[in-house]
Structure formats: C-alpha cells, structure tokens
Amino acid sequence: MVVESAAPDPGEQLAAAIAAGDAERIVEILMGNVWYFFTHDYRALQQAAATLSDEMLERHPVLRLAHPLGGVLARTGRPIDPSEFDELLASDDPTTVGLFLMIQGLASRANGDTAAAVRSARRLEDWIRQTEFAASAQHDGPLWLFHHQIGSTYLVAGDTLNALRQLGVSRQIGVASGSVDAQRGAAGRIAIAHAVRGSLAVAEKSLAEALALPGSAAAYASAAYGTERAAAALISVERLAPDADDRIAELDAIDNFEIIWPFELLAKARLALGRQQPSEALELATISAATHRVQAGSFAADVLDSLTIEALLALGDLSGADRVAASSSARGPLTRIAAVQASIHRGELTQAQEDLRYLGTRPTLSPLQRAQLAVFTVRLDALRGGQVSSHLAEEFAAAVTRQGYRRLATTMPATVVPLIRSRLSPATETAFDAATADLAFADSAGSITRALTESERRVLDALVLHETVADIAAALHVSPNTVKTQLRSLYRKIGATTRADAVAVGSRMLSSQHGG
C-alpha cells in the first residue's frame, strides 16, 4: 500500500529557508504562496520580507510592499512602477493573476498615484467579470478582498458611490462565506463613505456593525481599526458631539502612511474650523501636504485645497485663498464649494450665484454638499435682500437639527443667524436654538468689505447717507465721474444691480461694524 505524502507546509518550508539564509529560496516560497501567507501567516510574510536585501526587494515589488516598513519604502524610495507586475500577470492560475492585479493597484496607491490605482481597480473589476471565479467566494478565497480593494481605491479617489457598490459586494461575500475579515473591513469603510457624504445615521449603523464583529486577522487589523476610528471621528465632528475631542485623539498622527489619512485630516481640520480655530486647521493642511505624495485631481488634493481655502478665508487672507483656488488644476467638489465661499467673501455675489446653480445640477452631490450649497444660498439672500426666505431658513434649520450638521451651522455668519431664526416656525426655532446653543458662529464682519478698496468702502458708506452721485462726490471731495467709476466696481463686487440693493448691503455692513 502506497501512502501519499502530505503536501509540504509553506510555513515550514519558509522557516527552513530562513534558517539556511537562502534568500532566493525565501523569495521562491513567498512568491509561490502569496495568498497562503497573506491569509494564514501574515506576520511570517512580513518577517521574511524583512530578511531580504534592498536589491531583492527592488526586484520583487510584492515583497517590498509586504515589508514591515512597506509604507515608508513606498514614499521615501523609488516609486514602484506598475509595469513591474506585468510578468507576474502571465500566470495560468486565476487566483495568482487576480492577486497580482490587486497588488499592482496597491503599489500605485502606496506611490500616491491615485489615477493609476483607479486604472488598476477598473482592470481588476473587468477581469473579475470576464473570469470564471465563483469558487473564490468561499471563505479562503480572495474574491471578497478584490472587491474590498477596488472599493477602497474608489474611496480614496473620492468616488464614494462606486466605493459603496464594491464594498457592499465585499461585505455580502463575507456574510455568505462567514469571513469576519470581509465583513468588518467592508463595514468600516462603508461607514467612512457614508460619513463623508453626510449620511450620518447610516454611517453610525455600519460602524456599529463593524465594532460588533470579532477582531480582524493580523493582515487586516491595522487597516480595519484605523478605518473605524476615522469613521467615528468624522461622524462625531460633523455633529460636534461631546466626544469629538476623544475621537480625534484616537486618530494617528497627521503624517501617517495609512491610505485613510485624507479622511483623518478632514476630521481634524473640520473640528478646528468648527471651533473657529482656522490657524490650527491651516497648520494641519500644511503638514499633510508636506508629508504625503498628493496627486493633482485626487481626493487628497481636493481635501487639502478646500481646507486651505476655508482656513485662509477665516483668517481674512482673501488673496491667499484666491491663489490656492487658482492653482488647483483639477478642482474637486470640495474645492469648488470652497471657491463659492471665496466668491462671497470677495463680494462677487453674481458669480457665486452662478456657481451655486451649476453645482446644484450635479447628480453626484452628497447630502452634506447640498446642505453646504443651501448655507451659501441663505448667505446670498441675506446679503442681497436683508432677509432670508422661510423655505431656505427651514431647510437650513432642518440640516442642523434633523440631519445633525452642527459643524455646518458654525460656517453661518453670526449676523445672518437672527435673520434665519425670524423666519422659522416656533417649533423649528425651539429645536434650532437647542441644537446651536453651545456653538460659535462665524464672524462675518468685513467678509464683503475686504473685497473693496478703501475708496469703494467710503463710497458705499456715503451711498447709505446721500441720495445722489453729486451729493456723494461733494461729501467725499471727489468728482462725480470718480464716484460713478467706484460705484460700478463696488456694485459688481457686492452683487448689486440697483441702488436699493447696494444701500441694503451698505446698511447691514455699517450696522455690523458698529455692533448694531
């Protein structure tokens, strides 16, 4: 009777190769059993990669990424060229091909090349559709991880809708196969996607589902737990909840190498802005830009540019905010919205209105972004007409009370808040006051006047007190033609089309300056 010998254990083979100091054999075992070590003994994979020379790691980018300092190497050394994986993709084994397609995308993400990472994600997505791969949905198969990484790539690219679709598939596979890693990893990143979109209750539910599951395996633990902490911070900051400081304290340092660093930055800087601490928000953005590879057009670039613009505007540095907006080569939705805020600060109300109309037609806008547009529409109404429509006032109050956007309320100028309250129903006013009692609203004094020259400010003040151009000219000791030129300029800056519009704006600015 012939007894078939059991297949050699990859872990034992690796241990023997390490003991013998045989680097080539170590590489052979690791590259031939990537999924095994990734799933069953990730620490052995990391430890083995750490024994290899720099030259070996350069020749094998998969192992370079698996190195304990893989994130550091990807950012401080030579960027990994995705074409280095092409030879590996020639394998006859579908699982191996899928794994290397996935790792190719991970390499691009580690390089900070979001565009290349998205291309790899789409390639892997197409490959899954075209390949008979149903068996990989079983517990030990990598199909859930493929969808998880595709979704994660879309997430860091700012495409939350496609991210939710892919992460939802990953979670469903995890439920069907009983994989805790699949379920927990997907639930956490789904929570982040919903938190960024402003669906806070849904985000909170998904986060609770993640936290109720057992702990993740070593290969996924760091990403899973970091994701969950970031999601919790985003939810808490948007609500300006009492535990916001605790949630922020749990996040990694701003210069960390995790792919979720833009979401951590968003939470930290938004809390600072919500507390009227723009210098702190600007410092966070500055450090993040200096310590990460940020690709133009990426979600990270969108976060950095928008936060920088908001912080500079709050500091009164309108020219600095304009420079950032102008240098943003591919504006994302966050930066576009921040640019509207800059237009309002410049007094270019007509331009701001046009931008709001354009942004409002975008079908992919999130609930939070739509609420931001509503805030700006309220501000424009207040600046132009001296009052706020009941519809807009109720919409803004609902965003604060029902949707939980308390942080967004802090972006509303303090001088506009009474106009909003005066248009609310008694029940809504009570709920709004309770939700905002502990908040500090934005200081709007000078938001328009910073856009005006000293001469234009004097003409606007005089316009409130004098009926004719001749009277204004006499009061200011200038010619009527000079007054006409300055009136044309300031009308454009404050968005006024009639004298009555300009007088209304000037009256409110005088009242604000004198504490009225």
XYZ file of C-alpha atoms in Angstrom:
516
model
C 0.000 0.000 0.000
C 1.388 3.349 -1.069
C 0.742 6.223 1.319
C 0.726 9.579 -0.373
C 2.794 12.127 1.467
C 1.053 15.305 2.560
C 1.794 18.458 0.607
C 4.706 20.340 2.166
C 3.647 23.071 4.552
C 4.648 26.504 3.164
C 5.283 27.806 6.674
C 7.716 25.012 7.451
C 9.426 25.455 4.098
C 9.825 29.166 4.761
C 11.227 28.596 8.232
C 13.820 26.191 6.806
C 14.826 28.648 4.078
C 15.223 31.462 6.615
C 17.306 29.215 8.892
C 19.546 28.360 5.941
C 19.852 32.027 4.957
C 18.791 31.122 1.402
C 17.331 34.394 0.093
C 16.452 33.012 -3.344
C 14.545 30.129 -1.761
C 12.743 32.556 0.586
C 11.586 34.587 -2.411
C 10.541 31.448 -4.291
C 8.390 30.214 -1.379
C 6.825 33.603 -0.703
C 6.017 34.387 -4.326
C 4.581 30.916 -4.850
C 2.326 31.132 -1.795
C 1.345 34.802 -1.513
C -2.318 34.164 -0.734
C -1.476 31.445 1.785
C 0.814 33.711 3.795
C -1.449 36.727 3.365
C -4.355 34.756 4.817
C -2.793 32.300 7.272
C 0.500 33.777 8.425
C 0.869 37.411 7.516
C 3.450 38.063 10.205
C 5.675 35.338 8.723
C 5.370 37.071 5.346
C 6.424 40.394 6.871
C 9.274 38.883 8.881
C 10.592 37.006 5.870
C 10.445 40.125 3.709
C 12.446 41.951 6.377
C 15.324 39.463 5.945
C 15.748 40.313 2.266
C 18.281 42.773 0.895
C 17.303 46.061 -0.701
C 18.344 44.612 -4.052
C 15.978 41.670 -3.570
C 13.125 43.936 -2.574
C 13.719 46.107 -5.626
C 13.384 43.032 -7.854
C 10.211 41.859 -6.130
C 7.779 44.758 -5.559
C 5.209 42.442 -3.974
C 7.623 41.705 -1.137
C 8.671 45.328 -0.932
C 5.049 46.187 -0.151
C 4.858 43.326 2.389
C 7.931 44.595 4.235
C 7.127 45.921 7.759
C 8.272 49.330 6.504
C 6.483 48.962 3.170
C 4.625 52.247 3.547
C 7.836 54.100 4.323
C 9.720 52.469 1.446
C 6.957 53.347 -0.997
C 7.148 57.023 -0.063
C 10.850 57.533 0.520
C 12.358 55.252 -2.106
C 11.896 54.737 -5.807
C 8.196 54.636 -6.686
C 7.029 51.180 -7.685
C 6.364 51.003 -11.426
C 3.070 49.123 -12.059
C 4.663 47.548 -15.150
C 6.915 45.572 -12.799
C 3.912 43.307 -12.214
C 3.312 42.538 -15.897
C 5.445 39.379 -15.890
C 3.645 38.109 -12.793
C 0.283 38.562 -14.501
C 1.194 35.897 -17.067
C 0.426 33.088 -14.591
C -2.032 30.344 -15.547
C -3.525 30.355 -12.050
C -6.566 32.694 -11.854
C -6.078 33.350 -8.143
C -2.462 34.377 -8.709
C -3.403 36.689 -11.584
C -6.133 38.319 -9.530
C -3.817 38.781 -6.561
C -1.122 40.452 -8.599
C -3.667 42.682 -10.339
C -4.843 43.735 -6.887
C -1.304 44.256 -5.582
C -0.464 46.295 -8.668
C -3.202 48.704 -7.608
C -1.932 48.699 -4.025
C 1.503 49.717 -5.311
C 0.021 52.678 -7.164
C -1.894 53.713 -4.055
C 1.273 53.474 -1.965
C 3.011 55.712 -4.522
C 0.265 58.309 -4.112
C -0.704 57.780 -7.768
C -4.470 57.678 -7.367
C -5.161 57.844 -11.101
C -3.032 54.732 -11.756
C -4.650 52.989 -8.781
C -8.104 53.645 -10.253
C -6.980 52.262 -13.611
C -5.748 49.109 -11.871
C -9.007 48.839 -9.921
C -11.030 49.036 -13.133
C -8.775 46.476 -14.750
C -9.295 44.101 -11.825
C -13.039 44.793 -11.927
C -13.149 43.894 -15.631
C -11.042 40.796 -15.017
C -13.458 39.566 -12.340
C -16.381 39.955 -14.744
C -14.616 38.045 -17.503
C -13.164 35.220 -15.391
C -14.854 32.135 -14.009
C -14.104 32.918 -10.420
C -17.171 31.896 -8.409
C -15.224 29.367 -6.345
C -13.184 32.183 -4.872
C -16.201 33.387 -2.937
C -15.560 30.626 -0.417
C -14.042 31.508 2.958
C -10.432 31.052 1.911
C -10.850 32.704 -1.485
C -9.689 36.243 -2.306
C -12.767 37.477 -4.195
C -14.016 39.488 -1.216
C -10.598 41.108 -0.881
C -10.546 42.016 -4.573
C -13.844 43.874 -4.235
C -12.687 45.397 -0.948
C -9.547 46.840 -2.507
C -11.396 48.067 -5.604
C -13.867 49.827 -3.320
C -11.067 51.229 -1.162
C -9.376 52.659 -4.249
C -12.594 54.364 -5.335
C -12.960 55.676 -1.791
C -9.536 57.353 -1.739
C -10.293 58.718 -5.215
C -13.370 60.448 -3.776
C -15.836 58.281 -5.739
C -17.986 57.306 -2.774
C -20.829 55.880 -4.859
C -18.678 53.309 -6.665
C -16.862 52.654 -3.392
C -20.140 51.781 -1.681
C -21.092 49.452 -4.521
C -17.841 47.488 -4.394
C -17.605 47.425 -0.599
C -21.204 46.229 -0.434
C -20.310 43.280 -2.657
C -17.319 42.501 -0.450
C -19.496 42.528 2.649
C -22.106 40.280 1.013
C -19.428 37.747 0.104
C -18.197 37.907 3.688
C -21.669 37.211 5.059
C -22.169 34.283 2.679
C -18.768 32.763 3.412
C -18.642 33.611 7.113
C -15.494 35.689 6.713
C -15.225 38.124 9.626
C -12.351 39.934 7.908
C -14.504 40.624 4.857
C -17.477 41.823 6.887
C -15.561 44.013 9.327
C -13.246 45.541 6.748
C -16.119 46.446 4.429
C -18.414 47.748 7.182
C -15.781 50.198 8.424
C -15.066 51.644 5.001
C -18.764 51.800 4.177
C -19.128 53.857 7.361
C -16.430 56.286 6.165
C -18.068 56.661 2.754
C -21.445 57.473 4.309
C -19.851 59.824 6.864
C -18.120 61.806 4.108
C -21.399 62.010 2.205
C -23.187 63.217 5.320
C -25.465 60.197 5.818
C -24.517 60.173 9.473
C -27.178 57.778 10.796
C -26.334 55.204 8.121
C -22.613 55.647 8.807
C -23.188 55.155 12.525
C -25.166 51.955 11.902
C -22.465 50.497 9.645
C -19.779 51.404 12.172
C -21.749 49.696 14.946
C -21.989 46.571 12.791
C -18.214 46.583 12.342
C -17.499 47.024 16.043
C -19.880 44.191 16.967
C -17.801 41.690 14.977
C -14.783 39.757 16.307
C -11.329 41.263 15.744
C -9.687 41.147 12.323
C -6.744 38.924 11.402
C -3.245 40.415 11.528
C -3.147 41.169 7.804
C -6.218 43.385 8.024
C -6.252 44.605 11.630
C -4.396 47.903 11.198
C -6.483 48.999 8.210
C -9.764 47.905 9.810
C -9.232 49.578 13.161
C -7.810 52.755 11.654
C -10.789 52.978 9.318
C -13.229 52.561 12.186
C -11.537 55.281 14.233
C -11.618 57.657 11.257
C -15.306 56.952 10.616
C -16.151 57.558 14.275
C -14.229 60.854 14.207
C -15.948 62.095 11.039
C -19.401 61.331 12.462
C -18.615 62.984 15.788
C -17.047 66.082 14.225
C -19.939 66.658 11.828
C -22.279 66.583 14.802
C -19.799 68.471 17.016
C -20.647 65.845 19.605
C -19.275 65.991 23.179
C -16.888 63.128 22.401
C -15.361 64.834 19.335
C -12.042 65.555 21.076
C -11.785 61.951 22.264
C -12.459 60.619 18.775
C -9.830 62.938 17.272
C -7.285 61.914 19.930
C -7.652 58.284 18.807
C -6.521 59.047 15.257
C -2.988 58.507 14.004
C -0.547 61.382 13.640
C -1.301 63.503 10.586
C 1.847 62.298 8.774
C 0.891 58.597 8.933
C 1.106 56.353 5.871
C -2.348 54.769 6.012
C -4.496 55.332 2.917
C -7.218 56.931 5.044
C -5.043 59.892 6.045
C -7.161 62.381 3.989
C -10.243 61.371 5.993
C -8.355 61.779 9.256
C -7.178 65.217 8.101
C -10.745 66.127 7.153
C -11.996 65.246 10.645
C -9.191 67.079 12.459
C -9.293 70.251 10.359
C -13.084 70.449 10.297
C -13.177 70.267 14.075
C -10.680 73.137 14.250
C -12.721 75.198 11.770
C -15.950 74.384 13.601
C -14.374 75.770 16.750
C -13.257 78.917 14.909
C -9.580 77.893 15.047
C -8.507 78.420 11.413
C -4.781 78.670 12.206
C -4.834 75.123 13.566
C -6.712 73.863 10.506
C -4.219 75.573 8.195
C -1.283 74.013 10.043
C -2.825 70.536 9.714
C -3.268 71.025 5.975
C 0.260 72.396 5.574
C 1.867 69.450 7.379
C -0.225 66.937 5.439
C 0.769 68.455 2.099
C 4.444 68.358 3.090
C 4.447 64.737 4.301
C 2.422 62.957 1.601
C 2.578 62.492 -2.128
C -0.540 64.289 -3.305
C -1.622 63.933 -6.901
C -3.494 66.737 -8.635
C -7.131 65.831 -9.094
C -7.149 63.281 -6.274
C -9.475 63.288 -3.280
C -6.496 64.132 -1.073
C -5.771 67.216 -3.197
C -9.437 68.194 -3.031
C -9.411 67.913 0.766
C -6.166 69.881 1.119
C -7.170 72.684 -1.256
C -10.659 73.107 0.200
C -9.488 73.121 3.813
C -6.710 75.583 2.996
C -9.139 77.947 1.256
C -11.610 77.764 4.151
C -8.881 78.388 6.729
C -7.399 81.330 4.818
C -10.827 82.911 4.372
C -11.490 82.572 8.089
C -8.131 84.257 8.733
C -9.047 87.114 6.408
C -6.389 86.202 3.824
C -8.561 86.545 0.732
C -5.646 86.838 -1.689
C -4.094 83.652 -0.283
C -7.377 81.800 -0.676
C -7.637 83.052 -4.256
C -4.127 81.803 -5.014
C -4.953 78.319 -3.757
C -8.197 78.235 -5.746
C -6.433 79.436 -8.894
C -3.591 76.917 -8.547
C -5.969 73.958 -8.163
C -5.551 72.398 -11.599
C -8.434 69.928 -11.311
C -10.992 71.174 -8.812
C -12.909 68.519 -6.938
C -16.344 69.143 -5.418
C -14.951 70.244 -2.044
C -12.693 72.834 -3.668
C -15.481 74.061 -5.946
C -17.676 74.627 -2.909
C -14.854 76.418 -1.077
C -14.386 78.608 -4.157
C -18.030 79.694 -3.877
C -17.312 80.751 -0.316
C -14.346 82.765 -1.614
C -16.594 84.493 -4.192
C -18.947 85.535 -1.396
C -16.024 86.917 0.620
C -14.845 88.850 -2.439
C -18.333 90.293 -2.842
C -18.764 88.621 -6.241
C -22.298 87.565 -5.434
C -23.408 87.123 -9.035
C -20.511 84.764 -9.705
C -21.302 82.877 -6.503
C -24.942 82.519 -7.553
C -23.937 81.152 -10.960
C -21.574 78.651 -9.358
C -24.279 77.537 -6.928
C -26.694 76.919 -9.793
C -24.078 74.874 -11.632
C -23.114 72.800 -8.598
C -26.757 72.205 -7.747
C -27.250 70.367 -11.047
C -24.528 67.807 -10.305
C -26.241 64.430 -9.719
C -23.381 63.027 -7.617
C -23.534 65.734 -4.943
C -23.811 64.252 -1.479
C -26.413 65.285 1.127
C -23.754 67.195 3.045
C -22.594 69.049 -0.076
C -26.178 70.010 -0.896
C -26.554 71.325 2.645
C -23.397 73.413 2.130
C -24.910 74.917 -1.016
C -28.027 75.754 0.982
C -25.875 77.608 3.531
C -24.371 79.758 0.784
C -27.783 80.417 -0.748
C -29.011 81.678 2.627
C -25.972 83.953 2.880
C -26.585 85.359 -0.596
C -30.229 86.039 0.241
C -29.210 87.853 3.408
C -26.556 89.943 1.667
C -28.767 90.949 -1.227
C -32.170 91.422 0.352
C -31.553 91.785 4.047
C -33.757 88.804 4.802
C -33.992 85.046 4.327
C -36.899 83.196 2.766
C -38.913 80.941 5.055
C -38.180 77.977 2.804
C -34.395 78.434 2.993
C -34.485 79.149 6.719
C -36.440 75.939 7.384
C -34.110 73.966 5.080
C -31.044 75.205 6.921
C -32.577 74.526 10.327
C -33.531 71.008 9.248
C -29.941 70.320 8.162
C -28.769 71.277 11.643
C -31.479 69.624 13.713
C -32.614 66.576 11.733
C -29.515 65.727 9.696
C -27.150 66.562 12.531
C -24.894 69.001 10.638
C -23.999 71.119 13.656
C -20.499 71.778 12.320
C -22.001 73.211 9.167
C -24.034 75.632 11.279
C -20.796 77.197 12.536
C -19.996 78.348 8.993
C -23.057 80.599 9.009
C -22.157 84.242 9.799
C -23.383 85.342 13.201
C -25.133 88.352 11.639
C -27.282 86.076 9.453
C -28.447 83.732 12.219
C -31.067 86.180 13.598
C -32.485 86.548 10.081
C -32.849 82.775 9.896
C -34.485 82.488 13.311
C -37.008 85.198 12.444
C -38.318 83.082 9.557
C -38.667 79.783 11.435
C -41.850 78.307 12.817
C -41.995 78.349 16.646
C -41.357 74.603 16.898
C -38.441 74.714 14.480
C -36.984 77.778 16.196
C -37.040 75.969 19.539
C -35.303 72.915 18.071
C -32.760 75.107 16.241
C -31.905 77.084 19.374
C -31.439 73.873 21.358
C -29.158 72.409 18.669
C -26.984 75.528 18.379
C -26.927 76.865 21.947
C -23.274 75.925 22.518
C -21.967 76.847 19.043
C -19.860 79.811 17.973
C -20.998 81.125 14.600
C -18.657 82.581 12.008
C -17.625 86.220 12.349
C -18.896 87.845 9.172
C -17.776 91.396 9.840
C -15.732 92.573 6.882
C -16.323 89.485 4.699
C -17.523 91.756 1.912
C -15.549 94.890 2.812
C -12.252 93.008 2.496
C -13.002 92.794 -1.231
C -13.477 96.559 -1.527
C -10.814 99.212 -1.790
C -10.754 101.960 0.826
C -12.267 104.384 -1.679
C -15.038 101.947 -2.567
C -15.836 101.437 1.121
C -16.160 105.206 1.608
C -18.475 105.462 -1.428
C -20.635 102.594 -0.156
C -20.920 104.215 3.287
C -21.824 107.531 1.643
C -24.411 105.838 -0.558
C -26.390 104.956 2.559
C -26.427 108.599 3.699
C -26.772 110.558 0.425
C -29.350 110.441 -2.355
C -27.384 111.468 -5.455
C -23.986 110.984 -7.047
C -23.411 114.735 -6.757
C -24.081 114.646 -3.009
C -21.684 111.726 -2.552
C -19.000 113.482 -4.607
C -19.361 116.646 -2.546
C -19.205 114.743 0.734
C -16.055 112.874 -0.315
C -14.438 115.823 -2.143
C -14.039 113.914 -5.420
C -15.521 114.323 -8.872
C -18.886 112.763 -9.830
C -17.102 110.699 -12.514
C -14.838 109.197 -9.854
C -17.898 108.259 -7.793
C -19.568 106.665 -10.838
C -16.465 104.567 -11.568
C -16.233 103.391 -7.962
C -19.964 102.632 -7.836
C -19.701 100.397 -10.925
C -16.832 98.490 -9.322
C -18.442 98.032 -5.916
C -21.826 97.081 -7.482
C -20.022 94.236 -9.232
C -18.211 93.141 -6.076
C -21.281 93.107 -3.830
C -23.577 91.633 -6.493
C -25.913 94.644 -6.541
C -27.944 95.502 -9.644
C -29.791 98.533 -8.251
C -29.088 101.386 -5.872
C -31.551 99.866 -3.403
C -29.561 96.608 -3.408
C -26.331 98.461 -2.688
C -27.904 100.584 0.059
C -29.260 97.421 1.737
C -25.806 95.811 1.728
C -24.135 99.015 2.914
C -26.639 99.467 5.740
C -26.020 95.966 7.057
C -22.269 96.422 6.853
C -22.474 99.690 8.797
C -24.692 98.021 11.378
C -22.245 95.120 11.721
C -19.260 97.440 12.114
C -20.996 99.355 14.902
C -22.357 96.308 16.669
C -25.974 97.052 15.701
